[in-house]
mmCIF file of C-alpha atoms in Angstrom:
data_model
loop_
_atom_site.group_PDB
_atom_site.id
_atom_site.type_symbol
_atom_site.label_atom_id
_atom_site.label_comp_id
_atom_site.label_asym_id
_atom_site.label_seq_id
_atom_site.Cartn_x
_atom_site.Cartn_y
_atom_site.Cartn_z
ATOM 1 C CA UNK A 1 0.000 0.000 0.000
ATOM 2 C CA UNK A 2 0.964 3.646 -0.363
ATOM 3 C CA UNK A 3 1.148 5.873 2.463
ATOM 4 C CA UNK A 4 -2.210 7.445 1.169
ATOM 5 C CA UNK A 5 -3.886 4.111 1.320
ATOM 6 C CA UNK A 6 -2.703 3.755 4.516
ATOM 7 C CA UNK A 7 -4.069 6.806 5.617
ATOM 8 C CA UNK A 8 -7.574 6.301 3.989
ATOM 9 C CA UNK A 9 -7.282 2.538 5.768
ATOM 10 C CA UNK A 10 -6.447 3.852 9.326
ATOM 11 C CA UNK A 11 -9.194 6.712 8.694
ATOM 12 C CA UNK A 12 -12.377 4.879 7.982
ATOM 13 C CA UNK A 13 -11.280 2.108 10.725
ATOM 14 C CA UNK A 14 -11.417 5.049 13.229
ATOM 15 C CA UNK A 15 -14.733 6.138 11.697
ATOM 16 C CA UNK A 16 -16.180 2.459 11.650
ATOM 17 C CA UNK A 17 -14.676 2.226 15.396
ATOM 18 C CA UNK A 18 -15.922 5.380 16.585
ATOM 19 C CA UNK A 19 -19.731 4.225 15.305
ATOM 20 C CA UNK A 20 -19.618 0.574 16.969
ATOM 21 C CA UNK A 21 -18.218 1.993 20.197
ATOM 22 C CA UNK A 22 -19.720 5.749 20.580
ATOM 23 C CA UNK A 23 -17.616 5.458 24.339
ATOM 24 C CA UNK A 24 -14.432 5.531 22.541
ATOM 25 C CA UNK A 25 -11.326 7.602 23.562
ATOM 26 C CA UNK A 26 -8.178 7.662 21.581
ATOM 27 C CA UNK A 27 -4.981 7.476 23.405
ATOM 28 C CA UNK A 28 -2.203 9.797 23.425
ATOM 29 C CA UNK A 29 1.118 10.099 24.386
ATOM 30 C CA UNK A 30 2.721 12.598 22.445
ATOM 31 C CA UNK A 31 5.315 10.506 20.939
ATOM 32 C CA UNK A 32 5.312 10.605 16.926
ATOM 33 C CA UNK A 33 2.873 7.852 16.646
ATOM 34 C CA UNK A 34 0.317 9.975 18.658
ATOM 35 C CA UNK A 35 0.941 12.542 16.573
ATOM 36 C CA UNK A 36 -0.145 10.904 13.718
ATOM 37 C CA UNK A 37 -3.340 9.144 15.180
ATOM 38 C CA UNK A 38 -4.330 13.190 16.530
ATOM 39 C CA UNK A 39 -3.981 14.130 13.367
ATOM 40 C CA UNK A 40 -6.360 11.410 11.554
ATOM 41 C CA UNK A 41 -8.631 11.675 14.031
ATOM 42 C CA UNK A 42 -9.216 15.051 14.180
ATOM 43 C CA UNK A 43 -9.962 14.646 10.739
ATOM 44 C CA UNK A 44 -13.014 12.104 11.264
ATOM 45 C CA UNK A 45 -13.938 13.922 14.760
ATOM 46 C CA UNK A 46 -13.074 17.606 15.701
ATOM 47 C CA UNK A 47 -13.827 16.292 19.075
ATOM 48 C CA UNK A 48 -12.776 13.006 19.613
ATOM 49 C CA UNK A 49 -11.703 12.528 23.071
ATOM 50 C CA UNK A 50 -8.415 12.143 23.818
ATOM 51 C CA UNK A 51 -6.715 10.874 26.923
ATOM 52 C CA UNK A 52 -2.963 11.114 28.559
ATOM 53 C CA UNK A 53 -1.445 9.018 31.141
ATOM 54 C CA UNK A 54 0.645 11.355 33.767
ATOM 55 C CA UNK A 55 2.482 9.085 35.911
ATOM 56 C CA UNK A 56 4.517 12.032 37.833
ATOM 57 C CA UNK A 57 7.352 11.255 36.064
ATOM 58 C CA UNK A 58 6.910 12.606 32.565
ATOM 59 C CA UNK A 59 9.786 14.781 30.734
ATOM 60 C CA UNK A 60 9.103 18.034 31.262
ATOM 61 C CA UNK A 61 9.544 18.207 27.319
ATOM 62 C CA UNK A 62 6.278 16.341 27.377
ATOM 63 C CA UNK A 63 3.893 18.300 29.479
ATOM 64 C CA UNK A 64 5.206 21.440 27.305
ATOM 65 C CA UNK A 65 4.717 19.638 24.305
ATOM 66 C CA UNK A 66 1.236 18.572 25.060
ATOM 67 C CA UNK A 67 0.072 21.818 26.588
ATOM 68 C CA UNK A 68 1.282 23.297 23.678
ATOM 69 C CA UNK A 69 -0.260 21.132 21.108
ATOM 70 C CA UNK A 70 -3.471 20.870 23.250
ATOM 71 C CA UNK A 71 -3.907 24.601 22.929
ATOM 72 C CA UNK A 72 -3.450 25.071 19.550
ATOM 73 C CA UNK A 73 -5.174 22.419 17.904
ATOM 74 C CA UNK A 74 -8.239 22.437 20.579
ATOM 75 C CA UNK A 75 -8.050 19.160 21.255
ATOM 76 C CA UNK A 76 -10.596 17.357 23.606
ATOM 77 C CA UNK A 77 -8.083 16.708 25.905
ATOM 78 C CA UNK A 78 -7.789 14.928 29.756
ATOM 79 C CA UNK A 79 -4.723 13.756 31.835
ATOM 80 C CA UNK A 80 -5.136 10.540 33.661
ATOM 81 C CA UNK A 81 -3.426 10.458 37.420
ATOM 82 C CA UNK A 82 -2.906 7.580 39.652
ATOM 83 C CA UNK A 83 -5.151 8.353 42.588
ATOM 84 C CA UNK A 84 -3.140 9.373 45.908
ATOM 85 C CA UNK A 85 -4.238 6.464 47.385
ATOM 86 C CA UNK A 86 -2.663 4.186 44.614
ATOM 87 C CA UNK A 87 0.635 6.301 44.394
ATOM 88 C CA UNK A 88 1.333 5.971 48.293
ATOM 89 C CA UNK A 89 1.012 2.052 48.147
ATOM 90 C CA UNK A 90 3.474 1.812 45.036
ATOM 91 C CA UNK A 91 5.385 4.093 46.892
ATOM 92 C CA UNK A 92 5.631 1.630 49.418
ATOM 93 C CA UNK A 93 5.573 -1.151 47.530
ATOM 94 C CA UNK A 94 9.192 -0.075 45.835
ATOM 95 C CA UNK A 95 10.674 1.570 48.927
ATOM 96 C CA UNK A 96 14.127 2.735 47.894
ATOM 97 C CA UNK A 97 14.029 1.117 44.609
ATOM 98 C CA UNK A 98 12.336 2.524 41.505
ATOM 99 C CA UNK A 99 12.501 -1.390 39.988
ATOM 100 C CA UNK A 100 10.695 -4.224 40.909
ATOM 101 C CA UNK A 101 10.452 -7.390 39.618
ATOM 102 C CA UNK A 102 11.627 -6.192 36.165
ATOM 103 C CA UNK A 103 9.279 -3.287 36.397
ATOM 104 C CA UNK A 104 9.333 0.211 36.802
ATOM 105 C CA UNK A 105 7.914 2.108 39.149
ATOM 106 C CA UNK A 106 6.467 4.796 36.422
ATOM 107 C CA UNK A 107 5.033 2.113 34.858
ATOM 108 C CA UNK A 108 3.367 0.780 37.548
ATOM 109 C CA UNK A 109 1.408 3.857 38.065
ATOM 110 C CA UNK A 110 0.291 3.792 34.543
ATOM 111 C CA UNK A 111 -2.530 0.837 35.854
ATOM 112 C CA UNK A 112 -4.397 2.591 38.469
ATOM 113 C CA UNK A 113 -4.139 5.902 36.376
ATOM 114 C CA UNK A 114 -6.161 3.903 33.191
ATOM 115 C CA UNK A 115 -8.468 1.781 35.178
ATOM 116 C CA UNK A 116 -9.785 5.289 36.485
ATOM 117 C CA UNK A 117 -11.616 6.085 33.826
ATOM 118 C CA UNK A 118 -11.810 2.751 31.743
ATOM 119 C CA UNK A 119 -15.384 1.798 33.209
ATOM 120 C CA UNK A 120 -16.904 4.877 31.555
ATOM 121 C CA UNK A 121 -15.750 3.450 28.043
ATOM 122 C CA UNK A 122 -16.634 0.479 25.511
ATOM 123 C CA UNK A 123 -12.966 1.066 23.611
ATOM 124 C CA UNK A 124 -10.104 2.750 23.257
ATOM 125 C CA UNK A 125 -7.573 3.523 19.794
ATOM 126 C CA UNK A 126 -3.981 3.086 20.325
ATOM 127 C CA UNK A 127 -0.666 4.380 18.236
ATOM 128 C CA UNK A 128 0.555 0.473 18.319
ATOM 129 C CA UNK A 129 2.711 -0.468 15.143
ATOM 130 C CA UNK A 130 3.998 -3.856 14.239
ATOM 131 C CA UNK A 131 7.563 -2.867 13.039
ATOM 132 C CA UNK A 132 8.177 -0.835 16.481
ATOM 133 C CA UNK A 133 9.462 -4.269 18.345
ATOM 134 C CA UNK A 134 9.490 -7.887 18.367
ATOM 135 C CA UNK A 135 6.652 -7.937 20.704
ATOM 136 C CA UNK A 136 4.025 -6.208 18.171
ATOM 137 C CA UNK A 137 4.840 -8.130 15.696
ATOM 138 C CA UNK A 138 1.608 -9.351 15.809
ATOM 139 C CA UNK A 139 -0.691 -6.536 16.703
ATOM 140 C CA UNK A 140 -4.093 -7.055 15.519
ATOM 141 C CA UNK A 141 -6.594 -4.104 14.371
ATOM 142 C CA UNK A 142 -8.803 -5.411 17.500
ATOM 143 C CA UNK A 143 -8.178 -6.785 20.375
ATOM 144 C CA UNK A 144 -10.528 -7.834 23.014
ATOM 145 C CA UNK A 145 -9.694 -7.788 26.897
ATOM 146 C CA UNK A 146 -11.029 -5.640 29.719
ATOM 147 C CA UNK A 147 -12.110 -3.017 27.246
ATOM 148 C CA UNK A 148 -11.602 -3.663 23.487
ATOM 149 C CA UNK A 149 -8.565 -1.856 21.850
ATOM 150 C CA UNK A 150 -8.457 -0.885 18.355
ATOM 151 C CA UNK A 151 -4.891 -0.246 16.294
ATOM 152 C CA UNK A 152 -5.578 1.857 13.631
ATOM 153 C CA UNK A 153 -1.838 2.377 12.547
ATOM 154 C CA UNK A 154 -0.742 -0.994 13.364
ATOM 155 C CA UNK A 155 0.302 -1.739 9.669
ATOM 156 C CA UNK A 156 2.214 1.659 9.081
ATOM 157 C CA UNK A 157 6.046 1.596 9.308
ATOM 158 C CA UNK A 158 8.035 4.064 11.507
ATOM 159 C CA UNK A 159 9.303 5.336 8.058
ATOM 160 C CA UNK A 160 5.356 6.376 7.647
ATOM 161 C CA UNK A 161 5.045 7.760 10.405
ATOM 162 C CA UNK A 162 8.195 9.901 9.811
ATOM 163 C CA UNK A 163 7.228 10.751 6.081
ATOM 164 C CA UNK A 164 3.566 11.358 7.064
ATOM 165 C CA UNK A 165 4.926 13.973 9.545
ATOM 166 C CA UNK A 166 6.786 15.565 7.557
ATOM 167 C CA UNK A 167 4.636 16.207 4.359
ATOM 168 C CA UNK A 168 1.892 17.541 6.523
ATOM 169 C CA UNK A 169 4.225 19.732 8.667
ATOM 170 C CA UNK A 170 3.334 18.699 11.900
ATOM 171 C CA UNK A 171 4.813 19.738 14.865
ATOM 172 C CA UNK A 172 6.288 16.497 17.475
ATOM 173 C CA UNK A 173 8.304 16.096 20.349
ATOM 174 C CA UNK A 174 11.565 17.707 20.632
ATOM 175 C CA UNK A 175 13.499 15.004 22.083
ATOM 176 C CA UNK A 176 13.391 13.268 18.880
ATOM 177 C CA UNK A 177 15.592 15.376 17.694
ATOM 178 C CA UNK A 178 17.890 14.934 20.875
ATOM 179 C CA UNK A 179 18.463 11.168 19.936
ATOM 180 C CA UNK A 180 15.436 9.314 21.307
ATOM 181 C CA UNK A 181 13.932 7.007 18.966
ATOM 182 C CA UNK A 182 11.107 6.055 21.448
ATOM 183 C CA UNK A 183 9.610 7.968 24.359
ATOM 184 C CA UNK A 184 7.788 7.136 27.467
ATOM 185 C CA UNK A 185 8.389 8.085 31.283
ATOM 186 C CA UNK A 186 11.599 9.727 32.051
ATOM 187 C CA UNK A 187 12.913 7.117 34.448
ATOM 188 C CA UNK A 188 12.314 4.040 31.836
ATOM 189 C CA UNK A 189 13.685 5.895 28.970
ATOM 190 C CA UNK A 190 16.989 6.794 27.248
ATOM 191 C CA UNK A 191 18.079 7.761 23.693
ATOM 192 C CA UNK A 192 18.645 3.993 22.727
ATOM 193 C CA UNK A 193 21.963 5.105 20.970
ATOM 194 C CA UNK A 194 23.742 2.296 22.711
ATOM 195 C CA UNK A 195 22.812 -0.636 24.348
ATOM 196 C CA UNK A 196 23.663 -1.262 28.116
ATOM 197 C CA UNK A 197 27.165 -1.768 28.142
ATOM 198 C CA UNK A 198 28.469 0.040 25.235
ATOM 199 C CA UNK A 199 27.637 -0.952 21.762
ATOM 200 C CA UNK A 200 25.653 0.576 18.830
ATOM 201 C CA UNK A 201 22.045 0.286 19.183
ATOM 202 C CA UNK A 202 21.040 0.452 15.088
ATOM 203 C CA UNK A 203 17.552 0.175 14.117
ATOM 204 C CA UNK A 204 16.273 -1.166 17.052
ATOM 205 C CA UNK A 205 13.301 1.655 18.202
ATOM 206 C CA UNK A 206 12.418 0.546 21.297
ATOM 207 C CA UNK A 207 15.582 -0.388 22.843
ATOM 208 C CA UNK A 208 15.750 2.485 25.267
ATOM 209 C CA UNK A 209 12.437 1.686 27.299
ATOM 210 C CA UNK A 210 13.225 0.110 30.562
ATOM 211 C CA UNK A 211 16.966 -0.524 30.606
ATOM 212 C CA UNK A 212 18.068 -2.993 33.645
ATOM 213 C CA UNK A 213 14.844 -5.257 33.203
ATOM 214 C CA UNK A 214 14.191 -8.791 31.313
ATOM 215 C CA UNK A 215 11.275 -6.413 29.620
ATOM 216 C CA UNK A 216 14.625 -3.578 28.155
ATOM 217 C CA UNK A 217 12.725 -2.955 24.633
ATOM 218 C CA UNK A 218 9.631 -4.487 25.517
ATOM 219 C CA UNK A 219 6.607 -3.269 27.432
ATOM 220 C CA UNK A 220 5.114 -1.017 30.511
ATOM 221 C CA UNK A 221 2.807 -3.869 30.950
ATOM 222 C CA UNK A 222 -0.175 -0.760 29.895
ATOM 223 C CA UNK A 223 -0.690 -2.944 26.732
ATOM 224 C CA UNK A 224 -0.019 -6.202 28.524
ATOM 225 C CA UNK A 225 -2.503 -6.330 31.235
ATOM 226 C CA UNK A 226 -5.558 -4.619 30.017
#
């Protein structure tokens, strides 16, 4: 497919999702492949509703970048927080450590913060892609769990995204252009230049998501357990 058949794909599966689920919200990030889903679906709904995970420990780059872009697009926009009560007994739960058990303390508070909200819903679009890491290889357009999730962009490449960017001059995340190749919370996330150890890092786009775990390119466990 071209990248215009992609787009006209991705497009009318957000339409189609959007009139099987009326509770949808799309999810967003900020990262390049959230830039692309606000920008398709902004183009089927003006006001699709869009929702943000804040674990505490974004990059400050991010809450600019999303306050920024939130403003100027008029996005239908809300920020997800663990609730204190959850924060205080992961808190505890890591003590001195911000890893446990191969996980990361950010990511941990990505859970509760979801789960908030994820009764008022019947689905939710994602920015997955199949070429971002061995573990989406297999990404379908639907998935059915606790809520069902629907991956609009799961066929597009990361040179798609890039391309797609660029010939509608959108605006994305600074720290792209710092090195990163894939962004999350600033504790779980690095540049991905070089693995641990020394060593070039190549192609691989998620390998700078939570270093010093089993899961070091893998996932949060946000796509995992829901």
């Amino acid at each position: 497919m071209t990248l215009q058949e992609k787009v006209d794909l991705s497009k009318t599966i957000i339409k189609l999702s959007a009139q099987a689920y009326p509770k949808l919200f799309v999810a967003c990030s900020f990262g390049k492949d959230s830039r692309v889903l606000v920008d398709l679906a902004m183009q089927v709904n003006p006001v699709a509703q869009f929702i943000g995970i804040d674990t505490g420990y974004e990059f400050d780059e991010t809450l600019k970048f999303a306050d920024s872009l939130v403003n100027t697009l008029g996005m239908n926009f809300q920020w997800v927080k663990p609730s204190s009560d959850d924060k205080t007994r992961i808190d505890k739960e890591y003590g001195e450590s911000f890893i446990k058990n191969d996980q990361y303390k950010c990511c941990e508070m990505k859970i509760p913060a979801i789960n908030s909200i994820l009764n008022k819903y019947d689905a939710w679009i994602t920015g997955l892609r199949r070429d971002e890491t061995e573990y989406r290889k297999n990404t379908p357009l639907v998935e059915t769990g606790k809520i069902v999730k629907i991956n609009p962009i799961a066929f597009w490449t990361k040179d798609d995204v890039w391309q797609y960017i660029k010939e509608n001059k959108l605006s994305y995340h600074p720290l792209y252009d710092k090195g990163y190749l894939s962004l999350g919370c600033k504790p779980c996330t690095t540049s991905g230049k070089t693995r641990e150890g020394g060593g070039r890092q190549g192609q691989f786009e998620r390998a700078g998501r939570f270093g010093g775990t089993k899961n070091v390119g893998g996932e949060c466990g946000l796509h995992t357990k829901l």
